Coordinates of C-alpha atoms and ligand atoms in Angstrom, one line a residue:
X996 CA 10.4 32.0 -7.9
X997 CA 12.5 32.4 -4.9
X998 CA 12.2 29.3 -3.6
X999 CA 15.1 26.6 -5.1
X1000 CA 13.9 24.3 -7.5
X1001 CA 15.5 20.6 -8.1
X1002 CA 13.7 18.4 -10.8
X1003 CA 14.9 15.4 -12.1
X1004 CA 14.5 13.2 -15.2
X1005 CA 14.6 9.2 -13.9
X1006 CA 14.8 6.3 -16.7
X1007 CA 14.3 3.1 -16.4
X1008 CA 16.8 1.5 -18.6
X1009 CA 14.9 -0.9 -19.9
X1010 CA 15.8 0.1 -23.5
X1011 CA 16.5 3.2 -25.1
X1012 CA 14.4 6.5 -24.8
X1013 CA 11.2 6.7 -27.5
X1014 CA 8.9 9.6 -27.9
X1015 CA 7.2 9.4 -24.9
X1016 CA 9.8 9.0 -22.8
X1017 CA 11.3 12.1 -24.3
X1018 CA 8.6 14.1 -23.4
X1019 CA 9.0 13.5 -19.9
X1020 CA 12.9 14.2 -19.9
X1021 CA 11.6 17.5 -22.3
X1022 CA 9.0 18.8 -19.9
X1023 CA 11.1 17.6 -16.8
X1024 CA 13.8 19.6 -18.1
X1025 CA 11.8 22.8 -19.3
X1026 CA 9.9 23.0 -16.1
X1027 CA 13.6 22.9 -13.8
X1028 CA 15.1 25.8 -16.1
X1029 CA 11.8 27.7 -16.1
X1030 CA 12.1 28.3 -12.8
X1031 CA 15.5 28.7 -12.7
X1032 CA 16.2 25.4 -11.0
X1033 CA 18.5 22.2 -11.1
X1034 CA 17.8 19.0 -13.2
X1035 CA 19.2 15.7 -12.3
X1036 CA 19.0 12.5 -14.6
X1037 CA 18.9 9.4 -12.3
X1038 CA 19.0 6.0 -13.7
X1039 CA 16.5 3.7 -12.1
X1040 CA 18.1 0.5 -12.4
X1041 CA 16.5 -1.2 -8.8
X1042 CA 15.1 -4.0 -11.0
X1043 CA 18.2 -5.2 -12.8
X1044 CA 16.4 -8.6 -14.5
X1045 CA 14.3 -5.8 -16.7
X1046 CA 17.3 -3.8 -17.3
X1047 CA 19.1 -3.6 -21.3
X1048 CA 22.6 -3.5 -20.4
X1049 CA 24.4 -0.5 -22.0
X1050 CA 20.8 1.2 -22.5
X1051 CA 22.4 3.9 -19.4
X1052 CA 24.8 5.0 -21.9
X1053 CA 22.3 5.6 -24.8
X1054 CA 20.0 7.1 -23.1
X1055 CA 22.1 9.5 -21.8
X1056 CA 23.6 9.8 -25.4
X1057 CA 20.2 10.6 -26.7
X1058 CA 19.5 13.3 -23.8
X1059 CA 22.9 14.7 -24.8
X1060 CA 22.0 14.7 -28.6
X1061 CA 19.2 16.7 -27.6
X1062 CA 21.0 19.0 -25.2
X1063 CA 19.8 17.8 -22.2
X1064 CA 22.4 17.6 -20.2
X1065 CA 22.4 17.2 -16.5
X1066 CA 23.8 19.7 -13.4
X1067 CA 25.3 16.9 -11.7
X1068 CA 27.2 13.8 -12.8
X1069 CA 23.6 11.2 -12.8
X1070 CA 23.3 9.0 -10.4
X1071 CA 22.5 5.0 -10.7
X1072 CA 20.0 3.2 -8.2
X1073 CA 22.1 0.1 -8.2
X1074 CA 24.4 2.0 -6.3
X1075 CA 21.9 3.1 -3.6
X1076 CA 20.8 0.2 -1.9
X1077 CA 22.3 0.6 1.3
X1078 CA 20.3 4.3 1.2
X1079 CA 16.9 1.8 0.9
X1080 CA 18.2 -0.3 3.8
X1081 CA 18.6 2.6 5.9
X1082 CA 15.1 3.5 4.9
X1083 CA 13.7 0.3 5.6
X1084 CA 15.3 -0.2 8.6
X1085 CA 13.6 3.2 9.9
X1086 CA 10.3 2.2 9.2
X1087 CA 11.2 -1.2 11.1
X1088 CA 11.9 0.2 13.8
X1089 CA 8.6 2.9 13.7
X1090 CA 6.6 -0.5 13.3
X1091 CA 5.8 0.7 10.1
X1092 CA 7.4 -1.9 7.3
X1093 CA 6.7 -5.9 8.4
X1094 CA 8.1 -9.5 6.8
X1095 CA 5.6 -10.8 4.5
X1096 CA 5.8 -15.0 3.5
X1097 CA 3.1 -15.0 1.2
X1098 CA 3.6 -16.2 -2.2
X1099 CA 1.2 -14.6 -5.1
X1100 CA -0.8 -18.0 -4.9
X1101 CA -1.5 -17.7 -1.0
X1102 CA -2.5 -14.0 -1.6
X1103 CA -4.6 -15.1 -4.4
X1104 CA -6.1 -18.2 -2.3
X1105 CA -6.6 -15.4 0.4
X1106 CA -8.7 -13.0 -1.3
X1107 CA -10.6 -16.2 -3.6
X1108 CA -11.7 -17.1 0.2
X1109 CA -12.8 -14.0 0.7
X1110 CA -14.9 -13.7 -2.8
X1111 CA -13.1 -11.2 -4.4
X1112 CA -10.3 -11.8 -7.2
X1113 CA -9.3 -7.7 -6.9
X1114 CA -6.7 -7.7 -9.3
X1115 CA -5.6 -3.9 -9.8
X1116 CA -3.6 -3.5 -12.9
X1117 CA -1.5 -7.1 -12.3
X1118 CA -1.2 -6.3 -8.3
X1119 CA -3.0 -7.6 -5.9
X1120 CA -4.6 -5.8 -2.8
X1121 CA -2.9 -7.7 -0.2
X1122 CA -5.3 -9.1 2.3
X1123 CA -3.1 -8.4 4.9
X1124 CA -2.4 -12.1 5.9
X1125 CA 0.9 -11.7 7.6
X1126 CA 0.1 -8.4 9.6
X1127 CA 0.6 -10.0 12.6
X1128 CA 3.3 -12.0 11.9
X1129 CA 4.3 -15.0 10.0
X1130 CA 2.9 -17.8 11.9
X1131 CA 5.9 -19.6 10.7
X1132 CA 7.0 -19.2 7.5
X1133 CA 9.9 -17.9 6.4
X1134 CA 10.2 -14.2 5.4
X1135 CA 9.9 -13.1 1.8
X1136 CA 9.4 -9.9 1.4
X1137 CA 8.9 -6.5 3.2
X1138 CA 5.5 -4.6 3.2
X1139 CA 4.5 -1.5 4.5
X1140 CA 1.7 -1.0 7.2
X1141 CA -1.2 1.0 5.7
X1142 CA -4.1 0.3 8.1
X1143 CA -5.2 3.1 10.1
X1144 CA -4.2 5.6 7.1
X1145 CA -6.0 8.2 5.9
X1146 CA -7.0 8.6 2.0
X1147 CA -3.5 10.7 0.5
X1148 CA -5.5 13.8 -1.1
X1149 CA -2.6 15.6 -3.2
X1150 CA -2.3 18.2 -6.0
X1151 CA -1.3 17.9 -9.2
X1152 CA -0.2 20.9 -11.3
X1153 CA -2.0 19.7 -14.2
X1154 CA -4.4 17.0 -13.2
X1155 CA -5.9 18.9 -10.0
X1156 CA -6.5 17.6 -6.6
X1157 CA -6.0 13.8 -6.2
X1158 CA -6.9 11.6 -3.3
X1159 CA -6.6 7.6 -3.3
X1160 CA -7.4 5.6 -0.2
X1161 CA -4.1 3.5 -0.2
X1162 CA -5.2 1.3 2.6
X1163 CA -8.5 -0.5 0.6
X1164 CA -7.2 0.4 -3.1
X1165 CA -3.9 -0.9 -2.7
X1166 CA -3.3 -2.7 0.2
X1167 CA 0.3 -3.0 1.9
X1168 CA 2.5 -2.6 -0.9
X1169 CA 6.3 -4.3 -0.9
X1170 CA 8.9 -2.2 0.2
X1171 CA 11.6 -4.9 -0.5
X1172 CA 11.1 -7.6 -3.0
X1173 CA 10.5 -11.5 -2.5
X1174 CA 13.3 -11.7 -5.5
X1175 CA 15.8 -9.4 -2.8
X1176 CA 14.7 -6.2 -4.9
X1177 CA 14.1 -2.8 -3.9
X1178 CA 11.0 -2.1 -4.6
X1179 CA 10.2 1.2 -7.1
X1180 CA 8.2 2.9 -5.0
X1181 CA 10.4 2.9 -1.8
X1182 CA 13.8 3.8 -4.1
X1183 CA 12.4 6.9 -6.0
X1184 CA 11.1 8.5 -2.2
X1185 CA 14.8 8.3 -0.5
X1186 CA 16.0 9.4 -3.8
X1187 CA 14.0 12.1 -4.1
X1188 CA 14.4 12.7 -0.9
X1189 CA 18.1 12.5 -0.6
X1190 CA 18.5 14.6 -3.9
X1191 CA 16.4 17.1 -2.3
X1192 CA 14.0 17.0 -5.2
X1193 CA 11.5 19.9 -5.1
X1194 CA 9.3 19.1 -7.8
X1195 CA 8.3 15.9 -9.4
X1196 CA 7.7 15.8 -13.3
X1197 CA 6.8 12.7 -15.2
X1198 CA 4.2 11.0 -17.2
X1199 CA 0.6 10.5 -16.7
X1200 CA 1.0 7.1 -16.1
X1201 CA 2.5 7.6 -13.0
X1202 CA 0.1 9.4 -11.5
X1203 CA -1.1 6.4 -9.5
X1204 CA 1.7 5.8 -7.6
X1205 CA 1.7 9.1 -6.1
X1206 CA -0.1 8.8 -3.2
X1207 CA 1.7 5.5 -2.5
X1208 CA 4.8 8.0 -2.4
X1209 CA 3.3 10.5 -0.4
X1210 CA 2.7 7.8 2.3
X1211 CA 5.8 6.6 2.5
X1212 CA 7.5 10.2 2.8
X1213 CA 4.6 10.8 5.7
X1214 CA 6.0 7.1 7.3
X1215 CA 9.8 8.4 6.4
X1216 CA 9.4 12.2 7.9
X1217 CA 10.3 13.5 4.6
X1218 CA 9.0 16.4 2.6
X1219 CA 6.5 16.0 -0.2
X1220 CA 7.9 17.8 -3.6
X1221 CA 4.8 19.1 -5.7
X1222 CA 4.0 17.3 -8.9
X1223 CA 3.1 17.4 -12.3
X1224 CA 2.2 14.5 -15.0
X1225 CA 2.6 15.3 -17.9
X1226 CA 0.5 13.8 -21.1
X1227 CA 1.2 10.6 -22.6
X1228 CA 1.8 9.5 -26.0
X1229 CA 0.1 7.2 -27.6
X1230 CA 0.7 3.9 -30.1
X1231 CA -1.1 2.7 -32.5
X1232 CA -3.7 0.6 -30.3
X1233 CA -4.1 3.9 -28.0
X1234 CA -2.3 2.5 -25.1
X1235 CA 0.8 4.3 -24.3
X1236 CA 3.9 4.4 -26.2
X1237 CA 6.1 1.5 -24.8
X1238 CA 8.5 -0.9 -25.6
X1239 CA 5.9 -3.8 -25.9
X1240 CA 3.3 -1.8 -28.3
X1241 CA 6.6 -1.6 -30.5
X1242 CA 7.9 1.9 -29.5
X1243 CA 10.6 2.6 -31.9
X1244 CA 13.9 4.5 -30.3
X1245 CA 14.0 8.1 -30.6
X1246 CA 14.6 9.2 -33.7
X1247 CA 17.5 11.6 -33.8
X1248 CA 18.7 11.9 -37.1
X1249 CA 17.4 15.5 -36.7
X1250 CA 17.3 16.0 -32.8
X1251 CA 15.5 19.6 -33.7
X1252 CA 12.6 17.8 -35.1
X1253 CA 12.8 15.1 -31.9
X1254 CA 12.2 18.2 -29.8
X1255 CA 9.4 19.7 -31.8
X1256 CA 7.7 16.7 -31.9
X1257 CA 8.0 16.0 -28.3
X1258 CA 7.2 19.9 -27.7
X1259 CA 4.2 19.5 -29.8
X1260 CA 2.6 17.1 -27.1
X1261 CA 3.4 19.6 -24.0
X1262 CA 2.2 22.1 -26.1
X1263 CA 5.1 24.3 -27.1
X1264 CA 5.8 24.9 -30.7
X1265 CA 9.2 26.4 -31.5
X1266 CA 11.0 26.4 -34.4
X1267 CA 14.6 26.7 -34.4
X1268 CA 17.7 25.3 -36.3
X1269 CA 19.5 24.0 -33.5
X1270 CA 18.7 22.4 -30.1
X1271 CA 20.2 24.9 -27.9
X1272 CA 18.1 27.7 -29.9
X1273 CA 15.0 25.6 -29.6
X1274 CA 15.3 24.4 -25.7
X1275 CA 15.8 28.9 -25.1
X1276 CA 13.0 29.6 -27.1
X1277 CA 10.6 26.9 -25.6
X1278 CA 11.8 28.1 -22.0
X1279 CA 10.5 31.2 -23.0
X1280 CA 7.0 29.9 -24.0
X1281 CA 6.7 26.9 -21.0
X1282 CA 3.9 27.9 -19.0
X1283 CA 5.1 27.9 -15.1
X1284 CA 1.8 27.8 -13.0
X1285 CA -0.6 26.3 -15.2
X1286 CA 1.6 23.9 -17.6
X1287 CA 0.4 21.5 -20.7
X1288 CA -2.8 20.9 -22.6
Ligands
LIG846 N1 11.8 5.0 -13.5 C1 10.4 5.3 -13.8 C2 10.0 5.0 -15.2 O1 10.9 5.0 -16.0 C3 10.1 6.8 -13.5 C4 10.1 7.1 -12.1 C5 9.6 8.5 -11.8 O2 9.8 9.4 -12.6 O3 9.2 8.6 -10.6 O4 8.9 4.7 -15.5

C-alpha cells in the first residue's frame, strides 16, 4: 500500500441507481477500502436538462441502504463551474481550448464535403473548421486543440494497455457546450483533480473516454490517477443496463441480496445477513492487483 488512495463513486442523476450502476459504486467502493483509501460520492449534475430532480437524494439513499456511505460530505458539479472556468481559462491562455461557431449541420456539411459521414457513437470527429478562427461567426462553443498529439497509450487494471489516437478518432472535443454547459469530460478531470483522486473506478463503458481525460490532464499539468473499468451488466437486448433498455431501480427490499447480486458480477461471493458483514467479508476477498472476471 503505502501510497494514499482516494476513489470516488460519480452519478449522474439522471434517475435512480439500477444494478449496474451499483456495481460501479460496489467495486468503486471495495477497491478504495481495500487499500485502505478514501471514497468520495460526487454528483455529476453539469448537464442539468438530463437531470431527475430529487434523484441526488435517492441515490444517495440507496448507497446508504447499502452502507455505502461516503468519507466526506459529496460534492455536486452544479456547484463547480467556476472550478471549469478556471480550467478553461488555463488552457486559453496555453492556446490550447479555442471558440468553435459550428453548428452540427456545418460540421456535418464539412465532413459530407470531405466524403466521409464519420459518425462515432452520435459524435462527430470535428473537421477542425474553426481552428484558426471564426471567420466571423459568433462563438458557440469551446473545443480543445488536439492536433500535433500523440496517440494517449494508458493502462487499465483490468482491460490492459490502451492507446487511442484522439486527434483522428475523435477530433477536438467540446470543452464548453454550445447550450453554455460544461462539458463531461472537462468537469470529471478538475474534479478528479481537485479531489486529488488517485484511482479511477467505473464501468466498462467508460473506458473510451479515458484517453480523452488523460489529454486534458497532460494540457491541464495535472496527474493521471490509474484506472480500472469494471464489467457491465447487461439488459435483456445485450446492451447495457440503462434507463432506456427499461433498467428497473435497485431493488432494495433486501439490500444483502442487492449486494450479492452486484458482487456476483465483480466476482465476489459473500454471504452474510447484514450489509456491514457482507461489505467486511467481500473486502476480505476483493482482489487488489489483478481485480474482476
Ligand atoms: N457521471 C458519469 C456517469 O454516471 C460517470 C463519470 C465517471 O465515473 O467518470 O456515467
Amino acid at each position: 500500500m503505502g501510497t494514499a488512495y482516494t476513489g470516488r463513486f460519480a452519478p449522474s442523476p439522471t434517475g435512480p441507481l439500477h444494478a449496474g450502476s451499483l456495481v460501479a459504486a460496489l467495486g468503486s467502493w471495495l477497491d478504495a477500502r481495500a487499500h485502505g483509501g478514501r471514497w468520495l460520492v460526487r454528483i455529476e449534475d453539469v448537464d442539468g436538462p438530463r437531470c431527475v430532480a430529487g434523484a441526488d437524494r435517492v441515490i444517495l439513499q440507496q448507497l446508504h441502504a447499502c452502507g455505502l456511505v461516503p468519507d466526506e460530505e459529496p460534492t455536486w458539479q452544479s456547484a463547480r463551474t467556476a472550478h471549469y472556468r478556471q480550467a478553461l481559462d488555463s488552457l486559453v491562455e496555453k492556446g490550447r481550448a479555442y471558440p468553435c461557431g459550428c453548428s452540427r449541420k456545418d460540421i456535418e456539411d464539412a465532413l459530407a464535403a470531405r466524403g466521409h459521414g464519420h459518425a462515432r457513437n452520435t459524435e462527430l470527429v470535428y473537421p477542425g473548421i474553426c481552428r484558426s478562427g471564426l471567420r466571423g461567426k459568433p462563438a458557440r462553443a469551446w473545443r480543445l486543440r488536439t492536433g500535433g498529439t500523440a496517440p494517449v497509450e494508458w493502462d487499465d487494471r483490468r482491460l490492459g494497455r490502451q492507446s487511442q489516437d484522439v486527434q483522428s478518432e475523435v477530433g477536438d472535443f467540446v470543452l464548453l457546450r454550445a447550450d453554455g454547459l460544461w462539458a463531461y469530460q472537462l468537469a470529471v478531470v478538475a474534479d478528479d483533480a481537485a479531489q486529488g483522486v488517485t484511482d479511477v473506478v467505473r464501468g466498462e463503458d467508460l473506458a473510451d473516454n479515458t484517453a480523452r481525460q488523460v489529454l486534458l490532464q497532460r494540457a491541464l499539468d495535472l496527474p493521471t490517477p490509474r484506472y480500472l473499468h469494471l464489467p457491465l451488466v447487461l439488459g435483456a437486448d445485450g446492451e447495457k443496463l440503462s434507463k432506456q433498455n427499461g433498467a428497473a431501480p435497485l431493488d432494495l427490499a433486501s439490500p444483502v441480496a442487492a449486494l450479492e447480486r452486484a458482487g456476483a458480477v465483480l466476482g465476489v461471493a459473500v454471504a452474510s445477513a447484514s450489509t456491514a458483514e457482507w461489505l467486511n467479508a467481500a473486502v476480505q476477498r476483493w482482489p487488489q492487483d489483478k481485480p474482476p472476471p
